[in-house]
Amino acid sequence: MGDDLIEKALGLLCDKYIFPEKAAEAAAAVRARRAAGAYDGLAGAELGARLTADLAEVCADKHLRVRPREEDVREALTEEQMAAAYAKQLRRNNYGIARVERLDGNVGYLDLRQVPDASVGGRAIAAAMQLVTHTEALIVDLRKNRGGAPNGVIFWTSYFFSGDETHLNDIYDGASGVTRQFWSLAHLPGERYLDRPVYVLTSDVTFSAGEEFCYNLQAQGRATLIGATTRGGAHPTEFFPLSPTMEITVPIARAVNPVTGTNWEGTGVVPDVQMPAAEAFAYAYEKALRHVIATGSSAAVLEEARAALPQA
């Protein structure tokens, strides 16, 4: 069973990976180690961890992993079943939106743990933005965001740009050789969040689509990033079941930012203000409060903002 799983994983790697030469090199290395008995007696999570480490020696790609499948998707083996399981999972975790709040001083706060596909989570994203639309500064907390869908990133970040004239990202697809451009959306449900500061919180957990969210806004000068350098995974990925209990995640494309000409793979997104992630919220909130006080507002909001400022 272990040999069959390894061979299936290597077949998918060679067929799907965005860098075919690296895939062939990594597959040859794993096959040589298998012949030498390196995987004898290994199964499940232990086998997955060993294969992931061995593949990383050649590919150094944080999205390339062999791992146990989550229990609630283990019956999903076809594309249709996996899509249904994904949609159910998103509903259960509120489409990655852990918290939406108006903080004292009329500062908005979004705690986003995942980026849903826009076709599934668009209504939830629009509802969250509606709840912060009248705030005077916004904090977007991505410190626990482990990724999601590129089109969800475009949906979210389109709220911070006017119209459809901002070129946010490109994705080169390995199978077709086609580069798809992603621009801010011409139409969105509700109001856009324009002409007000946005502060994005990051950590070394922030990954994949969460990183694209950060990188797109930073490249366009639309947000101030605060916290720790992110994890460093820029390759859009597909999930392939190897068995009911194991899967391989294979990067099938790569992001190319139209401003920088590159991406954050391996390097992570470096924040504008670097500090321990645990301290990022307090720093951002104080900056937001000082903005509210400096730009003026209603007497009630100014009183709230001054009261919320930390005392020297």
CSV table of C-alpha atoms in Angstrom, one decimal:
chain,number,residue,atom,x,y,z
A,1,MET,CA,0.0,0.0,0.0
A,2,GLY,CA,2.8,2.4,0.9
A,3,ASP,CA,4.5,1.8,-2.5
A,4,ASP,CA,1.3,2.4,-4.4
A,5,LEU,CA,0.6,5.6,-2.5
A,6,ILE,CA,4.2,6.9,-3.1
A,7,GLU,CA,4.0,6.1,-6.8
A,8,LYS,CA,0.6,7.8,-7.1
A,9,ALA,CA,1.9,10.9,-5.4
A,10,LEU,CA,4.9,11.0,-7.7
A,11,GLY,CA,2.8,10.6,-10.8
A,12,LEU,CA,0.6,13.5,-9.7
A,13,LEU,CA,3.7,15.6,-8.9
A,14,CYS,CA,5.2,14.9,-12.4
A,15,ASP,CA,2.0,15.5,-14.2
A,16,LYS,CA,0.8,18.7,-12.3
A,17,TYR,CA,3.7,20.6,-10.7
A,18,ILE,CA,4.4,24.1,-12.0
A,19,PHE,CA,8.1,23.3,-12.4
A,20,PRO,CA,8.3,20.0,-14.4
A,21,GLU,CA,12.1,19.7,-14.3
A,22,LYS,CA,12.0,20.0,-10.5
A,23,ALA,CA,9.2,17.4,-10.3
A,24,ALA,CA,11.2,14.9,-12.3
A,25,GLU,CA,14.3,15.5,-10.2
A,26,ALA,CA,12.3,15.2,-6.9
A,27,ALA,CA,10.6,12.0,-8.1
A,28,ALA,CA,13.9,10.4,-9.0
A,29,ALA,CA,15.3,11.2,-5.6
A,30,VAL,CA,12.3,9.7,-3.8
A,31,ARG,CA,12.3,6.6,-6.0
A,32,ALA,CA,16.0,6.1,-5.2
A,33,ARG,CA,15.3,6.4,-1.5
A,34,ARG,CA,12.3,4.0,-1.7
A,35,ALA,CA,14.6,1.4,-3.4
A,36,ALA,CA,17.0,1.8,-0.5
A,37,GLY,CA,14.3,1.1,2.0
A,38,ALA,CA,14.0,4.7,3.4
A,39,TYR,CA,10.2,4.4,3.6
A,40,ASP,CA,9.9,0.8,4.9
A,41,GLY,CA,7.5,0.6,7.8
A,42,LEU,CA,6.2,4.1,7.4
A,43,ALA,CA,2.5,4.9,6.9
A,44,GLY,CA,0.0,7.7,7.4
A,45,ALA,CA,1.2,11.0,8.8
A,46,GLU,CA,4.7,9.7,9.4
A,47,LEU,CA,5.1,8.7,5.7
A,48,GLY,CA,3.6,11.9,4.6
A,49,ALA,CA,6.0,14.0,6.7
A,50,ARG,CA,9.0,12.1,5.4
A,51,LEU,CA,7.9,12.4,1.7
A,52,THR,CA,7.2,16.1,2.2
A,53,ALA,CA,10.6,16.7,3.7
A,54,ASP,CA,12.3,14.7,0.9
A,55,LEU,CA,10.4,16.6,-1.8
A,56,ALA,CA,11.3,19.9,-0.2
A,57,GLU,CA,15.0,19.1,-0.5
A,58,VAL,CA,14.6,19.5,-4.3
A,59,CYS,CA,11.6,21.7,-4.7
A,60,ALA,CA,11.7,23.9,-1.6
A,61,ASP,CA,8.0,24.7,-2.1
A,62,LYS,CA,5.9,25.1,1.1
A,63,HIS,CA,2.7,24.3,-0.8
A,64,LEU,CA,4.0,20.8,-1.9
A,65,ARG,CA,2.9,18.4,0.8
A,66,VAL,CA,1.8,14.8,1.4
A,67,ARG,CA,-0.4,14.7,4.4
A,68,PRO,CA,-3.4,13.2,6.1
A,69,ARG,CA,-6.8,14.4,4.8
A,70,GLU,CA,-9.1,16.1,7.2
A,71,GLU,CA,-11.7,13.8,8.6
A,72,ASP,CA,-14.7,15.6,7.2
A,73,VAL,CA,-13.5,15.2,3.6
A,74,ARG,CA,-12.3,11.6,3.7
A,75,GLU,CA,-15.4,10.4,1.8
A,76,ALA,CA,-14.8,13.0,-1.0
A,77,LEU,CA,-12.7,11.4,-3.8
A,78,THR,CA,-14.2,13.0,-6.9
A,79,GLU,CA,-14.0,16.6,-7.9
A,80,GLU,CA,-17.7,17.1,-7.3
A,81,GLN,CA,-17.5,15.5,-3.9
A,82,MET,CA,-14.5,17.6,-2.9
A,83,ALA,CA,-16.2,20.8,-4.0
A,84,ALA,CA,-19.3,19.9,-1.9
A,85,ALA,CA,-17.1,19.1,1.1
A,86,TYR,CA,-15.2,22.4,0.6
A,87,ALA,CA,-18.4,24.4,0.5
A,88,LYS,CA,-19.7,22.7,3.7
A,89,GLN,CA,-16.4,23.3,5.5
A,90,LEU,CA,-16.6,27.0,4.5
A,91,ARG,CA,-20.1,27.4,5.8
A,92,ARG,CA,-19.1,25.8,9.1
A,93,ASN,CA,-16.2,28.2,9.7
A,94,ASN,CA,-18.2,31.3,8.5
A,95,TYR,CA,-16.2,31.6,5.3
A,96,GLY,CA,-13.1,32.3,7.2
A,97,ILE,CA,-14.5,35.5,8.9
A,98,ALA,CA,-13.8,34.9,12.6
A,99,ARG,CA,-14.7,38.4,13.8
A,100,VAL,CA,-16.1,41.7,12.5
A,101,GLU,CA,-16.2,44.7,15.0
A,102,ARG,CA,-16.5,48.4,15.3
A,103,LEU,CA,-13.9,49.4,17.9
A,104,ASP,CA,-14.0,52.5,20.0
A,105,GLY,CA,-13.0,55.5,18.0
A,106,ASN,CA,-15.0,54.2,15.0
A,107,VAL,CA,-12.2,51.9,13.8
A,108,GLY,CA,-13.2,48.8,11.9
A,109,TYR,CA,-11.7,45.4,12.7
A,110,LEU,CA,-11.8,42.2,10.5
A,111,ASP,CA,-10.3,38.9,11.7
A,112,LEU,CA,-9.9,36.7,8.6
A,113,ARG,CA,-8.7,33.1,9.1
A,114,GLN,CA,-9.3,31.9,5.5
A,115,VAL,CA,-10.0,33.4,2.0
A,116,PRO,CA,-13.1,31.7,0.5
A,117,ASP,CA,-13.7,31.2,-3.2
A,118,ALA,CA,-15.8,34.3,-4.2
A,119,SER,CA,-18.5,32.1,-5.8
A,120,VAL,CA,-19.1,30.5,-2.4
A,121,GLY,CA,-18.2,33.2,0.1
A,122,GLY,CA,-18.9,36.4,-1.8
A,123,ARG,CA,-22.1,37.2,0.2
A,124,ALA,CA,-20.4,36.8,3.5
A,125,ILE,CA,-17.5,39.0,2.4
A,126,ALA,CA,-19.9,41.7,1.3
A,127,ALA,CA,-21.8,41.5,4.6
A,128,ALA,CA,-18.6,41.9,6.6
A,129,MET,CA,-17.6,44.9,4.6
A,130,GLN,CA,-21.0,46.4,5.0
A,131,LEU,CA,-20.5,46.3,8.8
A,132,VAL,CA,-17.3,48.3,8.7
A,133,THR,CA,-18.1,50.6,5.7
A,134,HIS,CA,-18.7,53.7,7.9
A,135,THR,CA,-15.6,53.4,10.0
A,136,GLU,CA,-12.8,55.9,9.7
A,137,ALA,CA,-9.9,53.4,9.6
A,138,LEU,CA,-9.7,49.7,9.2
A,139,ILE,CA,-7.6,46.9,10.7
A,140,VAL,CA,-7.5,43.6,8.8
A,141,ASP,CA,-6.0,40.9,10.9
A,142,LEU,CA,-4.4,38.1,8.8
A,143,ARG,CA,-2.2,36.8,11.5
A,144,LYS,CA,-4.0,33.4,11.6
A,145,ASN,CA,-4.9,33.3,7.9
A,146,ARG,CA,-3.6,30.1,6.2
A,147,GLY,CA,-4.8,30.8,2.7
A,148,GLY,CA,-7.6,30.1,0.3
A,149,ALA,CA,-8.8,31.1,-3.2
A,150,PRO,CA,-7.1,33.7,-5.4
A,151,ASN,CA,-10.5,35.0,-6.7
A,152,GLY,CA,-11.5,35.5,-3.1
A,153,VAL,CA,-8.5,37.7,-2.6
A,154,ILE,CA,-9.5,39.8,-5.6
A,155,PHE,CA,-13.1,40.1,-4.3
A,156,TRP,CA,-11.9,41.2,-0.8
A,157,THR,CA,-9.2,43.6,-2.0
A,158,SER,CA,-11.4,45.2,-4.7
A,159,TYR,CA,-13.3,47.0,-1.9
A,160,PHE,CA,-10.1,49.1,-1.3
A,161,PHE,CA,-9.9,50.4,-4.9
A,162,SER,CA,-12.2,52.4,-7.1
A,163,GLY,CA,-13.6,50.9,-10.3
A,164,ASP,CA,-11.9,48.2,-12.4
A,165,GLU,CA,-8.6,49.9,-13.2
A,166,THR,CA,-6.3,48.4,-10.7
A,167,HIS,CA,-4.2,45.5,-11.9
A,168,LEU,CA,-3.8,43.4,-8.7
A,169,ASN,CA,-2.1,40.1,-9.7
A,170,ASP,CA,-1.3,37.7,-12.5
A,171,ILE,CA,-1.3,33.9,-12.3
A,172,TYR,CA,0.6,31.8,-14.7
A,173,ASP,CA,-1.0,28.3,-15.2
A,174,GLY,CA,1.5,25.6,-15.8
A,175,ALA,CA,-0.8,23.2,-17.7
A,176,SER,CA,-2.0,25.7,-20.3
A,177,GLY,CA,0.9,28.1,-20.4
A,178,VAL,CA,-1.6,30.9,-20.1
A,179,THR,CA,-1.2,33.9,-17.8
A,180,ARG,CA,-4.5,35.2,-16.3
A,181,GLN,CA,-4.7,38.8,-15.2
A,182,PHE,CA,-6.7,39.8,-12.1
A,183,TRP,CA,-8.0,43.3,-11.9
A,184,SER,CA,-10.1,45.1,-9.3
A,185,LEU,CA,-13.8,44.3,-9.9
A,186,ALA,CA,-16.1,46.8,-11.7
A,187,HIS,CA,-19.1,46.0,-9.5
A,188,LEU,CA,-19.3,45.0,-5.8
A,189,PRO,CA,-22.2,44.5,-3.5
A,190,GLY,CA,-22.3,47.5,-1.1
A,191,GLU,CA,-19.9,50.4,-0.7
A,192,ARG,CA,-16.1,50.4,-1.3
A,193,TYR,CA,-13.7,51.3,1.5
A,194,LEU,CA,-11.8,54.3,-0.1
A,195,ASP,CA,-9.8,57.3,1.1
A,196,ARG,CA,-9.3,55.9,4.6
A,197,PRO,CA,-6.3,54.1,6.1
A,198,VAL,CA,-6.1,50.3,6.1
A,199,TYR,CA,-3.7,48.5,8.4
A,200,VAL,CA,-3.0,44.8,7.8
A,201,LEU,CA,-1.6,42.5,10.5
A,202,THR,CA,0.8,39.7,9.6
A,203,SER,CA,2.6,36.8,11.2
A,204,ASP,CA,4.8,33.9,10.3
A,205,VAL,CA,1.5,31.8,10.1
A,206,THR,CA,0.0,34.0,7.4
A,207,PHE,CA,0.2,31.9,4.2
A,208,SER,CA,-0.7,31.6,0.6
A,209,ALA,CA,-3.9,33.6,-0.4
A,210,GLY,CA,-3.5,35.4,3.0
A,211,GLU,CA,-0.1,36.5,1.8
A,212,GLU,CA,-1.5,37.6,-1.6
A,213,PHE,CA,-4.0,39.8,0.2
A,214,CYS,CA,-1.1,41.5,2.0
A,215,TYR,CA,1.2,41.6,-1.1
A,216,ASN,CA,-1.4,43.1,-3.4
A,217,LEU,CA,-2.3,45.9,-1.1
A,218,GLN,CA,1.4,46.6,-0.2
A,219,ALA,CA,2.5,46.7,-3.9
A,220,GLN,CA,-0.3,49.2,-4.7
A,221,GLY,CA,0.5,51.4,-1.6
A,222,ARG,CA,-3.0,50.9,-0.3
A,223,ALA,CA,-2.3,49.5,3.1
A,224,THR,CA,0.3,49.6,5.9
A,225,LEU,CA,1.5,46.1,6.8
A,226,ILE,CA,2.3,45.6,10.5
A,227,GLY,CA,3.8,42.5,12.2
A,228,ALA,CA,6.1,39.6,11.3
A,229,THR,CA,7.3,38.4,7.9
A,230,THR,CA,4.8,35.9,6.4
A,231,ARG,CA,5.4,32.2,5.7
A,232,GLY,CA,6.3,32.5,2.0
A,233,GLY,CA,4.0,30.4,-0.3
A,234,ALA,CA,3.0,32.0,-3.6
A,235,HIS,CA,2.0,29.1,-5.8
A,236,PRO,CA,-1.7,28.3,-6.3
A,237,THR,CA,-2.3,24.7,-5.4
A,238,GLU,CA,-4.7,21.8,-6.0
A,239,PHE,CA,-5.5,19.0,-3.6
A,240,PHE,CA,-5.4,15.4,-4.9
A,241,PRO,CA,-6.6,12.4,-2.8
A,242,LEU,CA,-4.1,9.5,-2.7
A,243,SER,CA,-6.4,7.4,-0.6
A,244,PRO,CA,-9.4,8.1,1.6
A,245,THR,CA,-7.0,9.2,4.4
A,246,MET,CA,-4.0,10.8,2.5
A,247,GLU,CA,-3.6,13.6,-0.1
A,248,ILE,CA,-1.0,15.5,-1.9
A,249,THR,CA,-1.1,19.2,-2.5
A,250,VAL,CA,0.6,20.2,-5.7
A,251,PRO,CA,1.4,23.8,-6.9
A,252,ILE,CA,0.0,24.1,-10.4
A,253,ALA,CA,0.6,27.8,-11.1
A,254,ARG,CA,2.6,30.8,-9.9
A,255,ALA,CA,1.7,34.3,-9.0
A,256,VAL,CA,3.4,37.3,-10.7
A,257,ASN,CA,2.6,40.7,-9.3
A,258,PRO,CA,2.3,43.3,-12.0
A,259,VAL,CA,4.0,46.0,-9.9
A,260,THR,CA,7.0,44.1,-8.6
A,261,GLY,CA,7.3,41.5,-11.4
A,262,THR,CA,7.8,38.8,-8.8
A,263,ASN,CA,6.1,37.3,-5.8
A,264,TRP,CA,6.6,36.3,-2.2
A,265,GLU,CA,7.6,32.6,-2.7
A,266,GLY,CA,10.3,31.6,-0.2
A,267,THR,CA,10.8,35.1,1.1
A,268,GLY,CA,7.4,35.9,2.6
A,269,VAL,CA,5.8,39.3,2.6
A,270,VAL,CA,7.9,41.7,4.6
A,271,PRO,CA,5.7,44.2,6.5
A,272,ASP,CA,6.2,47.9,6.4
A,273,VAL,CA,6.5,48.0,10.2
A,274,GLN,CA,8.2,44.9,11.6
A,275,MET,CA,7.5,43.7,15.1
A,276,PRO,CA,6.4,40.6,17.0
A,277,ALA,CA,3.0,39.5,15.7
A,278,ALA,CA,1.5,39.6,19.2
A,279,GLU,CA,2.2,43.4,19.4
A,280,ALA,CA,0.8,44.3,15.9
A,281,PHE,CA,-2.8,44.9,16.9
A,282,ALA,CA,-2.0,47.4,19.7
A,283,TYR,CA,0.4,49.3,17.4
A,284,ALA,CA,-2.2,49.4,14.5
A,285,TYR,CA,-5.1,50.4,16.8
A,286,GLU,CA,-3.1,53.3,18.2
A,287,LYS,CA,-2.2,54.5,14.7
A,288,ALA,CA,-5.8,54.2,13.7
A,289,LEU,CA,-7.0,56.2,16.7
A,290,ARG,CA,-4.4,58.9,16.1
A,291,HIS,CA,-5.7,59.2,12.5
A,292,VAL,CA,-9.2,59.6,13.7
A,293,ILE,CA,-8.2,62.3,16.2
A,294,ALA,CA,-6.1,64.1,13.6
A,295,THR,CA,-8.7,64.2,10.9
A,296,GLY,CA,-11.6,65.2,13.1
A,297,SER,CA,-14.9,63.6,13.5
A,298,SER,CA,-18.0,63.9,15.6
A,299,ALA,CA,-17.5,65.0,19.2
A,300,ALA,CA,-18.7,61.5,20.4
A,301,VAL,CA,-16.2,59.7,18.2
A,302,LEU,CA,-13.4,62.0,19.2
A,303,GLU,CA,-14.2,61.3,22.9
A,304,GLU,CA,-14.2,57.6,22.2
A,305,ALA,CA,-10.9,57.7,20.4
A,306,ARG,CA,-9.1,59.8,23.0
A,307,ALA,CA,-10.4,57.5,25.8
A,308,ALA,CA,-9.2,54.4,23.9
A,309,LEU,CA,-5.7,55.8,23.4
A,310,PRO,CA,-3.1,54.1,25.7
A,311,GLN,CA,-2.1,56.4,28.5
A,312,ALA,CA,1.5,57.5,28.4
